[in-house]
């Protein structure tokens, strides 16, 4: 089962002839993902390392039956690439590109209202269903098939949580990096709902950071509807106020979006909150044992 | 990227918004020509600096003669302004805006910004302008109204009516307000703003609306298509931050003693947090991101160690896109070039970790390896503590 992606996923890469696009298409293929081709305008009809290249997403979908795409198109053109994929009927759109203007993402967000496609990202590491299918840039070998669902804004903290749950023998169903931008596709809440309904997922790790209120929304839902054990971590407790911490979304304005208020919301929902990123795995184990 | 008031007002004026007439000067010598352009010798001299609360801190001076205007410019330019927002170090005043006096009857608050939770642009309004919105929110939250214009079409008549009613604007003022609100919305969207705050939005004694002060922040991701605002993306950055940006690195200067090289914003924050957990503070953090070259990693190492506050260096890399062996080679090159004057703790994990560790081992460098994040942070904190203890002896 797992969520979002499995062995029925047929992936294309938008921007496949770029350096990063090709490299990660190869890595995904090595992991076992069925990468059926890619898109680069004006390079249709060629192949690159065995991947068929198409001019448009629509052509690629019609020729390959692709149902998922990962986007490596440069930021100024990435919003249009997302919309092209949405309009071509690609069900799952994973936007890896970082640095997309917020106004472009507002345009995408509004254009996709009423469409059934799922957007993940932008500025995200992607999605991995352990030992089955990987979309994006996460290092494959740290994953291990198991029972924990992981959702995080940060890429490297996703890896950290994956690695720790692997070492503790818990393993993962699916790990989802939703991205660090202010306007993005799937939220923590959306992914938590999917994990809650997935019978293979026995525990959930929720990793957030300062800024916004995504984590609070997920915590409110967990408090009311989620019986599975949940562990959480919020990055940025020591971040200076008003300073943008790398992620466009990671900034504390006024008193909202602080690590303290988010941790309190998580704890209030019965989530086992890790004090440092090093104890995410242990907290998950603790939460699992507490429910037995 | 923040714009100065004079840059923001130029943007608003160009959009046809009612802004007082004003001229910017960068030296006192430019004052006579500016007053001539302004057409009068009375007005207000406003310090151009990235902070609110300029008035209370002495950054705003009324003048009635050309001599007073020159004296105000002379005093303000080059001065360090300390306000309740700047902290004790204050901010340097590099320019002064000479502006005609406005006869103010009422002060309102109007801001356009992003509501992240709704993924929608939001208007924030208050009839009590002139003070910080945080202060209004705390003391009289009922005096704040938020409204969400639709992406398609922007603010509609019903929304504008609701806003005008809340602000107590009727008749001709209501019509003026609708025009102002629509234009501000358009400026926000077309200029890729992250924040467009008009405080105060004033009603003058002739009953006209006038935009007295503005705070404009642009989306850094959109600067490639917003080149005409006059803003300086490096204005508030440390020299290390500017140097790092040239190599595609993201550097943030902080106040502690541990220099941090990390990859990814989330891991960077988590590394800071765990260092704090072990009782120390980072001196800086440098995010090498996912695609930095070996040369850029070497550069990163140079930038971090150029900070005199760095007493211990911590490298914490979880390679995703970034292979660990590239980091390792960058570090080894840097140490070979620069020498190593402080204890170095290295934790590598993820893509090509075995190759990375082999590079470090083969180099014979005198460094401390750490097994995981916890181990790395603890060893870094212990190293700082040991140095502090030695200094006391």
XYZ file of C-alpha atoms in Angstrom:
685
model
C 0.000 0.000 0.000
C 2.061 2.956 1.308
C 0.879 6.321 -0.014
C 1.076 8.417 -3.199
C 3.515 6.223 -5.144
C 4.021 2.479 -5.625
C 4.970 0.035 -8.389
C 2.156 1.326 -10.604
C 3.816 4.747 -10.744
C 4.998 5.716 -14.218
C 7.287 8.713 -13.927
C 8.448 11.344 -16.369
C 10.951 14.115 -15.658
C 10.348 17.683 -16.838
C 13.770 19.133 -17.542
C 15.299 15.683 -18.133
C 18.112 16.930 -20.356
C 19.428 19.286 -17.664
C 22.279 18.083 -15.449
C 20.227 17.673 -12.263
C 17.178 16.355 -14.118
C 19.135 13.591 -15.815
C 21.209 12.677 -12.754
C 18.152 12.208 -10.558
C 16.174 10.418 -13.271
C 19.024 7.896 -13.334
C 19.076 7.642 -9.539
C 15.302 7.096 -9.441
C 15.571 4.416 -12.105
C 18.385 2.741 -10.155
C 16.124 2.709 -7.101
C 13.477 0.819 -9.047
C 11.170 3.624 -10.144
C 9.604 3.081 -13.552
C 10.942 6.198 -15.284
C 9.187 6.160 -18.662
C 10.702 9.256 -20.228
C 11.079 12.993 -19.954
C 10.207 16.376 -21.371
C 12.416 19.133 -22.732
C 10.917 21.573 -25.262
C 12.580 21.373 -28.706
C 14.392 18.130 -27.843
C 11.452 15.825 -28.537
C 12.274 12.670 -30.502
C 15.741 12.312 -29.014
C 16.794 10.023 -26.189
C 19.118 10.654 -23.275
C 20.681 7.663 -21.485
C 17.827 5.476 -22.672
C 15.081 7.923 -21.642
C 12.729 8.986 -24.444
C 12.462 12.789 -24.646
C 9.226 14.576 -25.627
C 8.459 18.209 -26.437
C 5.401 18.464 -24.219
C 3.964 16.716 -21.180
C 0.826 15.843 -23.144
C 2.863 14.030 -25.806
C 4.845 12.233 -23.114
C 1.700 11.130 -21.301
C 0.036 9.892 -24.471
C 3.101 7.930 -25.556
C 4.095 6.467 -22.180
C 1.001 6.428 -19.961
C 2.878 8.517 -17.390
C 0.897 9.243 -14.215
C 3.574 11.152 -12.280
C 6.145 13.831 -13.053
C 9.090 15.380 -11.286
C 10.033 18.918 -12.223
C 13.614 20.189 -12.472
C 12.771 23.126 -14.747
C 14.583 26.391 -13.754
C 12.609 28.635 -11.370
C 11.452 31.307 -13.838
C 9.727 28.632 -15.950
C 8.772 26.133 -13.254
C 5.266 27.469 -12.543
C 4.315 27.016 -16.200
C 5.825 23.525 -16.115
C 3.607 22.619 -13.139
C 0.512 23.941 -14.921
C 1.444 22.141 -18.124
C 1.604 18.865 -16.203
C -1.689 19.593 -14.441
C -3.475 20.410 -17.685
C -2.050 17.303 -19.344
C -3.718 15.210 -16.644
C -0.648 13.990 -14.767
C -2.025 12.801 -11.423
C 0.995 13.413 -9.208
C 3.240 16.440 -9.751
C 6.427 16.681 -7.688
C 8.168 20.049 -8.077
C 11.806 19.880 -6.951
C 12.806 23.337 -8.280
C 13.671 25.906 -5.632
C 13.388 29.675 -5.887
C 9.994 29.968 -7.601
C 8.461 33.429 -6.966
C 5.521 33.360 -4.534
C 3.315 35.210 -7.026
C 3.876 32.402 -9.544
C 2.853 29.833 -6.957
C -0.300 31.837 -6.137
C -1.133 31.673 -9.834
C -0.524 27.897 -9.847
C -2.505 27.399 -6.641
C -5.522 29.215 -8.076
C -5.325 27.601 -11.496
C -5.266 24.136 -9.878
C -8.343 24.760 -7.717
C -10.978 22.281 -8.821
C -8.418 20.051 -10.541
C -7.835 16.623 -9.064
C -4.049 16.508 -9.602
C -1.859 16.352 -6.519
C 1.033 18.816 -6.243
C 3.988 18.217 -3.929
C 6.474 21.049 -3.427
C 7.986 23.134 -4.835
C 11.426 23.357 -3.213
C 11.063 19.823 -1.872
C 13.093 16.595 -1.879
C 10.205 14.500 -3.229
C 8.547 11.249 -2.168
C 9.963 7.805 -1.504
C 8.035 4.603 -0.886
C 10.761 2.514 0.702
C 12.273 -0.207 -1.490
C 9.613 0.354 -4.187
C 9.598 3.774 -5.806
C 11.419 7.069 -5.417
C 10.537 10.419 -6.964
C 12.970 13.253 -6.283
C 16.395 13.715 -4.821
C 16.441 11.782 -1.539
C 19.352 9.371 -1.071
C 17.827 5.946 -1.753
C 19.992 3.629 0.391
C 19.004 5.164 3.756
C 15.408 3.975 3.317
C 14.141 0.602 4.511
C 10.695 -0.883 3.979
C 8.782 -0.709 7.237
C 5.914 0.894 9.096
C 6.533 4.627 9.634
C 5.126 7.431 7.487
C 7.279 10.570 7.454
C 6.223 14.079 6.456
C 8.547 17.069 6.591
C 9.068 20.535 5.135
C 12.831 20.158 5.127
C 14.699 17.784 2.832
C 17.697 17.046 5.018
C 15.520 16.576 8.105
C 13.437 14.081 6.145
C 16.664 12.162 5.521
C 17.557 12.451 9.196
C 14.201 10.948 10.240
C 14.399 8.243 7.576
C 17.918 7.296 8.637
C 17.031 7.148 12.330
C 13.904 5.042 11.805
C 15.922 2.721 9.584
C 18.650 2.283 12.214
C 16.034 1.587 14.895
C 14.505 -1.133 12.721
C 11.172 0.659 12.273
C 11.609 1.396 8.582
C 9.255 3.502 6.470
C 6.172 3.122 4.360
C 6.533 6.432 2.552
C 8.551 9.581 3.264
C 7.146 12.836 1.889
C 9.034 16.147 1.725
C 6.396 18.819 1.213
C 8.886 21.644 0.696
C 9.867 24.838 2.455
C 8.072 27.502 0.403
C 5.237 29.683 1.744
C 2.782 28.589 -0.977
C 2.975 24.895 -1.728
C 0.965 21.838 -2.712
C 0.243 19.072 -0.195
C 0.336 20.267 3.402
C 1.366 18.406 6.553
C -2.357 17.905 7.187
C -3.016 16.388 3.740
C -0.177 13.900 4.167
C -1.148 13.025 7.754
C -4.654 12.181 6.498
C -3.185 9.869 3.853
C -0.965 8.124 6.422
C -3.880 7.812 8.826
C -5.881 5.935 6.180
C -2.991 3.748 5.038
C -3.176 0.353 6.755
C 0.573 -0.306 6.370
C 1.533 2.898 8.173
C 1.606 2.186 11.917
C 3.239 5.380 13.137
C 3.735 8.912 11.813
C 6.676 11.321 12.070
C 5.773 14.974 11.537
C 8.668 17.404 11.089
C 8.076 21.118 10.835
C 9.885 24.373 11.248
C 9.293 27.974 12.281
C 6.929 30.130 10.214
C 3.392 29.646 8.976
C 0.755 27.472 10.664
C 0.833 24.223 8.680
C 2.016 22.169 11.664
C -0.677 23.549 13.968
C -3.381 22.582 11.460
C -2.026 19.030 11.294
C -1.807 18.828 15.085
C -5.451 19.868 15.493
C -6.490 17.074 13.127
C -4.264 14.517 14.841
C -5.720 15.415 18.225
C -9.221 14.647 17.008
C -8.877 11.890 14.417
C -5.538 10.066 14.550
C -5.197 7.025 16.794
C -1.790 6.009 15.405
C 1.263 7.057 17.429
C 2.848 10.281 16.200
C 6.288 11.775 16.884
C 7.147 15.351 15.983
C 9.983 17.831 15.742
C 10.062 21.570 15.028
C 13.302 23.118 13.747
C 14.308 26.701 14.440
C 13.891 27.115 18.210
C 17.148 29.067 18.358
C 16.635 31.045 15.135
C 16.876 34.825 15.544
C 13.571 36.651 15.065
C 12.927 38.285 11.708
C 15.788 36.488 9.963
C 14.962 34.283 7.019
C 16.553 30.923 7.759
C 17.324 29.627 4.293
C 13.824 28.440 3.460
C 11.666 31.259 2.144
C 8.995 30.076 4.543
C 11.166 29.811 7.619
C 10.777 33.172 9.264
C 9.149 34.215 12.486
C 6.981 37.333 12.205
C 5.666 38.760 15.432
C 4.645 36.036 17.828
C 3.146 33.566 15.378
C 4.980 30.626 13.913
C 7.549 30.296 16.702
C 9.073 26.913 17.485
C 7.733 27.192 21.029
C 4.099 27.726 19.984
C 4.322 24.932 17.430
C 5.856 22.459 19.885
C 3.100 23.308 22.361
C 0.447 22.623 19.702
C 2.061 19.271 18.895
C 2.358 18.243 22.538
C -1.258 19.259 23.154
C -2.310 16.852 20.399
C -0.600 13.959 22.187
C 2.348 13.952 19.802
C 5.703 12.837 21.250
C 7.849 15.904 20.627
C 11.593 15.467 20.120
C 13.711 18.143 21.809
C 16.475 17.781 19.229
C 16.555 16.403 15.704
C 18.779 13.588 16.965
C 15.970 11.988 18.949
C 13.220 11.891 16.316
C 13.599 8.134 15.823
C 13.730 7.411 19.540
C 10.598 9.496 20.148
C 8.817 7.519 17.446
C 9.803 4.279 19.136
C 8.650 5.661 22.485
C 5.304 6.672 20.987
C 4.892 3.192 19.436
C 5.664 1.485 22.745
C 3.330 3.775 24.698
C 0.372 2.655 22.577
C 0.955 -1.031 23.135
C 14.566 42.647 -0.253
C 13.513 45.788 1.613
C 13.061 49.087 -0.205
C 13.789 52.429 1.399
C 10.837 54.750 1.860
C 11.945 56.934 -1.054
C 12.228 53.906 -3.362
C 8.852 52.592 -2.235
C 7.216 55.972 -2.723
C 8.658 56.251 -6.225
C 6.979 52.928 -6.984
C 3.661 54.095 -5.522
C 3.818 57.454 -7.303
C 4.431 55.695 -10.611
C 1.292 53.641 -10.004
C -0.718 56.854 -9.676
C -1.137 56.691 -5.913
C -1.401 59.894 -3.828
C 2.020 60.321 -2.212
C 3.335 63.644 -0.809
C 5.852 65.409 -3.017
C 9.383 64.613 -1.909
C 13.035 64.622 -2.953
C 15.790 62.349 -1.703
C 19.295 63.629 -0.864
C 22.422 61.616 -0.116
C 24.521 64.626 1.033
C 23.625 67.935 2.656
C 25.066 69.702 -0.401
C 22.151 68.401 -2.470
C 19.549 70.082 -0.239
C 19.226 73.482 -2.056
C 18.573 71.799 -5.414
C 16.114 69.402 -3.776
C 14.182 72.251 -2.146
C 14.023 74.015 -5.503
C 12.564 70.899 -7.085
C 10.158 70.616 -4.155
C 9.096 74.246 -4.631
C 9.261 75.372 -1.013
C 11.438 75.673 2.074
C 9.109 74.027 4.549
C 8.763 70.352 5.081
C 9.957 67.309 6.946
C 13.353 65.578 6.705
C 13.002 61.807 7.130
C 15.958 59.513 7.784
C 16.090 56.663 5.262
C 16.873 53.539 7.252
C 15.363 50.066 7.518
C 13.468 50.517 10.750
C 10.162 51.698 12.104
C 9.871 54.142 14.987
C 12.110 56.717 13.295
C 10.142 59.693 14.634
C 10.546 58.820 18.308
C 14.256 58.070 17.800
C 15.001 61.497 16.321
C 15.125 60.405 12.702
C 12.409 62.792 11.512
C 12.859 66.586 11.669
C 10.502 69.375 10.597
C 12.147 72.338 8.846
C 10.881 75.832 8.044
C 13.855 77.312 6.184
C 16.479 76.133 3.728
C 19.110 76.472 6.466
C 17.109 74.201 8.770
C 16.683 71.661 5.979
C 20.428 71.598 5.331
C 21.168 71.325 9.033
C 18.756 68.393 9.367
C 20.338 66.573 6.417
C 23.813 67.321 7.750
C 22.922 65.863 11.141
C 21.046 62.787 9.923
C 23.191 61.499 7.067
C 25.892 59.209 8.418
C 24.217 59.031 11.828
C 23.397 55.714 13.472
C 19.727 55.540 14.318
C 18.715 53.425 17.288
C 15.014 52.600 17.529
C 12.959 50.048 19.438
C 13.226 47.803 16.361
C 16.965 48.025 15.614
C 18.593 46.785 18.787
C 21.488 48.654 20.426
C 23.694 48.660 17.301
C 21.195 50.757 15.352
C 21.188 51.302 11.600
C 23.177 53.716 9.472
C 21.289 56.570 7.796
C 22.567 56.863 4.250
C 19.985 59.269 2.817
C 17.300 61.768 3.806
C 13.924 62.282 2.204
C 12.777 65.906 2.113
C 9.006 65.893 1.947
C 6.271 68.541 1.856
C 4.269 68.851 5.080
C 0.873 67.167 5.164
C -2.007 68.457 7.295
C -3.176 65.221 8.845
C -6.705 64.798 10.222
C -6.770 61.005 10.673
C -4.255 58.159 10.445
C -5.281 54.716 9.160
C -3.372 51.472 8.602
C -3.409 49.478 5.370
C -1.183 46.539 4.446
C -1.162 44.006 1.644
C 0.671 40.758 2.319
C 0.460 36.985 1.920
C -1.767 34.840 4.118
C 0.160 31.578 3.984
C -2.493 29.440 5.627
C -5.063 30.490 3.010
C -2.543 30.726 0.137
C -4.156 34.054 -0.639
C -3.250 37.723 -0.657
C -4.691 39.498 2.403
C -5.594 43.118 3.176
C -4.947 44.112 6.779
C -6.753 47.283 7.861
C -7.102 49.368 10.968
C -8.689 52.753 11.727
C -5.842 53.289 14.240
C -2.859 53.980 11.980
C 0.423 55.541 12.976
C 1.446 52.866 15.423
C 2.868 49.364 14.990
C 0.294 46.840 13.835
C 1.723 44.400 16.420
C 0.802 46.929 19.095
C -2.745 47.305 17.756
C -3.080 43.523 17.509
C -2.076 43.169 21.127
C -4.053 46.037 22.676
C -7.153 46.366 20.499
C -7.455 43.342 18.200
C -11.046 44.305 17.390
C -9.624 47.287 15.497
C -8.024 45.070 12.870
C -9.882 43.708 9.867
C -8.509 41.153 7.426
C -10.008 40.730 3.957
C -8.981 38.307 1.222
C -9.308 39.600 -2.366
C -9.924 36.908 -4.970
C -6.905 36.069 -7.135
C -9.065 36.419 -10.240
C -10.069 40.060 -10.487
C -8.569 41.291 -7.221
C -10.588 43.292 -4.661
C -14.248 43.588 -5.710
C -16.779 46.311 -4.846
C -18.297 44.422 -1.921
C -14.906 43.867 -0.308
C -13.896 47.498 -0.811
C -17.204 48.701 0.677
C -16.646 46.525 3.735
C -13.116 47.882 4.123
C -14.200 51.520 3.745
C -17.026 51.052 6.285
C -14.590 49.556 8.792
C -12.212 52.494 8.340
C -15.085 54.985 8.604
C -14.634 56.344 5.086
C -17.745 57.531 3.243
C -18.709 59.467 0.124
C -15.800 60.857 -1.878
C -13.316 59.312 0.561
C -14.817 55.901 -0.006
C -14.362 56.306 -3.747
C -10.776 57.471 -3.246
C -10.133 54.540 -0.938
C -11.397 52.013 -3.492
C -9.023 53.477 -6.046
C -6.095 53.411 -3.588
C -6.820 49.831 -2.531
C -7.060 48.558 -6.116
C -3.821 50.291 -7.076
C -1.990 48.976 -4.019
C -3.183 45.469 -4.835
C -1.866 45.858 -8.370
C 1.503 47.180 -7.163
C 1.722 44.230 -4.772
C 1.119 41.673 -7.516
C 3.026 43.337 -10.351
C 6.113 44.191 -8.278
C 6.303 40.767 -6.586
C 5.908 42.206 -3.106
C 6.073 40.123 0.035
C 4.865 43.071 2.121
C 3.359 46.416 1.164
C 2.486 48.394 4.268
C 1.089 51.922 4.272
C 1.284 53.316 7.779
C -0.117 55.803 8.109
C -2.587 56.006 5.287
C -3.711 59.516 6.212
C -6.804 61.616 5.657
C -5.630 65.217 5.301
C -7.464 68.384 6.283
C -8.776 68.704 2.725
C -10.392 65.288 3.289
C -8.158 63.568 0.737
C -6.374 60.264 1.281
C -2.598 60.425 1.237
C 0.059 57.693 1.678
C 2.409 59.155 4.276
C 4.824 56.289 4.899
C 5.420 52.924 3.313
C 7.290 49.717 3.996
C 7.911 47.644 0.894
C 9.552 44.205 0.883
C 10.028 42.288 -2.372
C 10.130 38.508 -2.855
C 13.830 37.630 -3.203
C 12.963 34.836 -5.619
C 11.453 37.353 -8.049
C 14.282 39.891 -8.139
C 15.366 38.597 -11.539
C 12.280 40.276 -12.992
C 12.136 43.320 -10.641
C 15.271 45.185 -11.567
C 13.916 48.759 -11.606
C 13.062 49.366 -7.955
C 16.475 50.745 -7.001
C 16.632 48.329 -4.056
C 19.914 46.791 -2.966
C 19.574 43.063 -2.218
C 22.794 43.190 -0.197
C 21.842 46.234 1.888
C 21.290 44.366 5.127
C 23.804 41.587 4.623
C 27.066 40.847 6.379
C 30.143 40.892 4.039
C 30.402 37.105 4.513
C 26.810 36.706 3.331
C 27.524 38.691 0.170
C 30.710 36.742 -0.548
C 28.906 33.432 0.036
C 26.066 34.377 -2.312
C 28.579 34.768 -5.170
C 29.291 31.056 -4.856
C 25.643 30.066 -4.503
C 26.077 29.490 -0.767
C 23.767 30.731 1.936
C 25.534 32.198 4.971
C 24.058 33.650 8.130
C 26.148 35.421 10.752
C 25.233 34.753 14.377
C 26.741 35.506 17.787
C 28.227 32.284 19.231
C 31.524 30.402 18.852
C 30.753 27.364 16.694
C 31.079 27.759 12.952
C 28.673 25.429 11.139
C 28.828 24.023 7.642
C 25.605 22.205 6.833
C 23.383 21.341 3.907
C 19.724 22.267 3.788
C 17.849 24.946 5.718
C 16.027 22.488 7.967
C 19.184 20.655 9.025
C 20.896 24.029 9.512
C 18.207 25.119 11.954
C 18.161 21.741 13.679
C 21.952 21.910 14.046
C 21.705 25.345 15.647
C 19.009 24.052 17.974
C 20.994 21.029 19.120
C 24.107 23.147 19.701
C 21.947 25.396 21.902
C 20.655 22.247 23.617
C 24.244 21.438 24.599
C 24.746 24.930 25.980
C 26.634 26.667 23.166
C 25.707 28.972 20.293
C 26.627 28.920 16.605
C 28.874 31.715 15.316
C 27.304 31.366 11.904
C 25.836 28.795 9.648
C 26.671 28.193 6.082
C 24.336 26.131 3.960
C 26.225 24.619 1.033
C 22.920 23.490 -0.512
C 22.759 20.608 -2.897
C 24.764 21.594 -5.918
C 27.875 23.361 -4.637
C 31.136 22.409 -6.373
C 34.264 21.247 -4.595
C 35.648 24.790 -5.039
C 32.527 26.286 -3.486
C 32.896 23.957 -0.489
C 36.496 25.138 -0.106
C 35.239 28.731 -0.304
C 32.568 27.943 2.276
C 35.259 26.732 4.646
C 37.226 29.960 4.101
C 34.195 32.160 4.782
C 33.322 30.348 7.999
C 36.859 30.445 9.372
C 37.302 34.133 8.439
C 34.907 34.889 11.307
C 37.085 35.622 14.341
C 34.390 34.391 16.721
C 34.701 30.853 15.359
C 36.535 28.806 17.986
C 35.314 25.396 16.843
C 34.176 24.225 13.435
C 31.357 21.757 12.946
C 30.593 20.129 9.607
C 27.228 18.390 9.553
C 26.245 17.044 6.153
C 23.438 14.671 5.248
C 24.144 14.177 1.579
C 21.101 13.974 -0.647
C 21.988 15.710 -3.867
C 25.326 16.639 -2.367
C 27.696 13.656 -2.317
C 29.768 13.376 0.875
C 33.037 12.801 -0.997
C 32.720 16.204 -2.670
C 32.322 17.848 0.746
C 35.293 15.867 2.056
C 37.555 16.898 -0.843
C 36.484 20.549 -0.423
C 37.367 20.443 3.261
C 40.725 18.735 2.686
C 41.625 21.329 0.018
C 40.671 24.180 2.312
C 42.702 22.862 5.210
C 45.705 22.241 2.946
C 45.468 25.838 1.674
C 44.623 27.655 4.877
C 45.791 25.405 7.652
C 43.485 24.536 10.480
C 43.585 26.770 13.527
C 40.503 25.517 15.370
C 39.197 22.084 16.347
C 37.201 20.521 13.504
C 34.358 18.075 14.052
C 32.945 16.303 11.025
C 29.776 14.290 10.664
C 29.005 12.910 7.207
C 25.975 10.821 6.274
C 23.986 9.976 3.144
C 25.041 9.852 -0.499
C 28.615 8.515 -0.989
C 29.302 8.543 2.749
C 31.825 5.681 2.507
C 33.807 7.503 -0.191
C 33.666 10.730 1.855
C 34.987 9.091 4.982
C 37.764 7.473 2.924
C 38.852 10.875 1.571
C 39.061 12.246 5.118
C 40.950 9.195 6.387
C 43.461 9.291 3.512
C 44.164 13.004 4.090
C 45.620 12.406 7.557
C 43.878 15.567 8.817
C 43.717 16.055 12.541
C 39.974 16.189 12.993
C 37.310 14.600 15.145
C 34.789 12.337 13.452
C 31.273 12.146 14.805
C 28.855 9.257 14.414
C 25.625 11.197 14.269
C 24.043 14.597 14.820
C 23.929 14.222 18.596
C 27.542 13.089 18.840
C 28.658 15.941 16.568
C 26.862 18.667 18.502
C 28.046 17.320 21.852
C 31.670 17.120 20.708
C 31.513 20.674 19.308
C 30.031 22.033 22.530
C 32.627 20.146 24.591
C 35.432 21.576 22.479
C 34.196 25.121 23.095
C 33.806 24.428 26.808
C 37.366 23.077 26.940
C 38.708 26.226 25.259
C 36.784 28.445 27.650
C 38.194 26.478 30.605
C 41.764 26.885 29.290
C 41.293 30.618 28.912
C 40.287 30.835 32.564
C 43.391 28.978 33.783
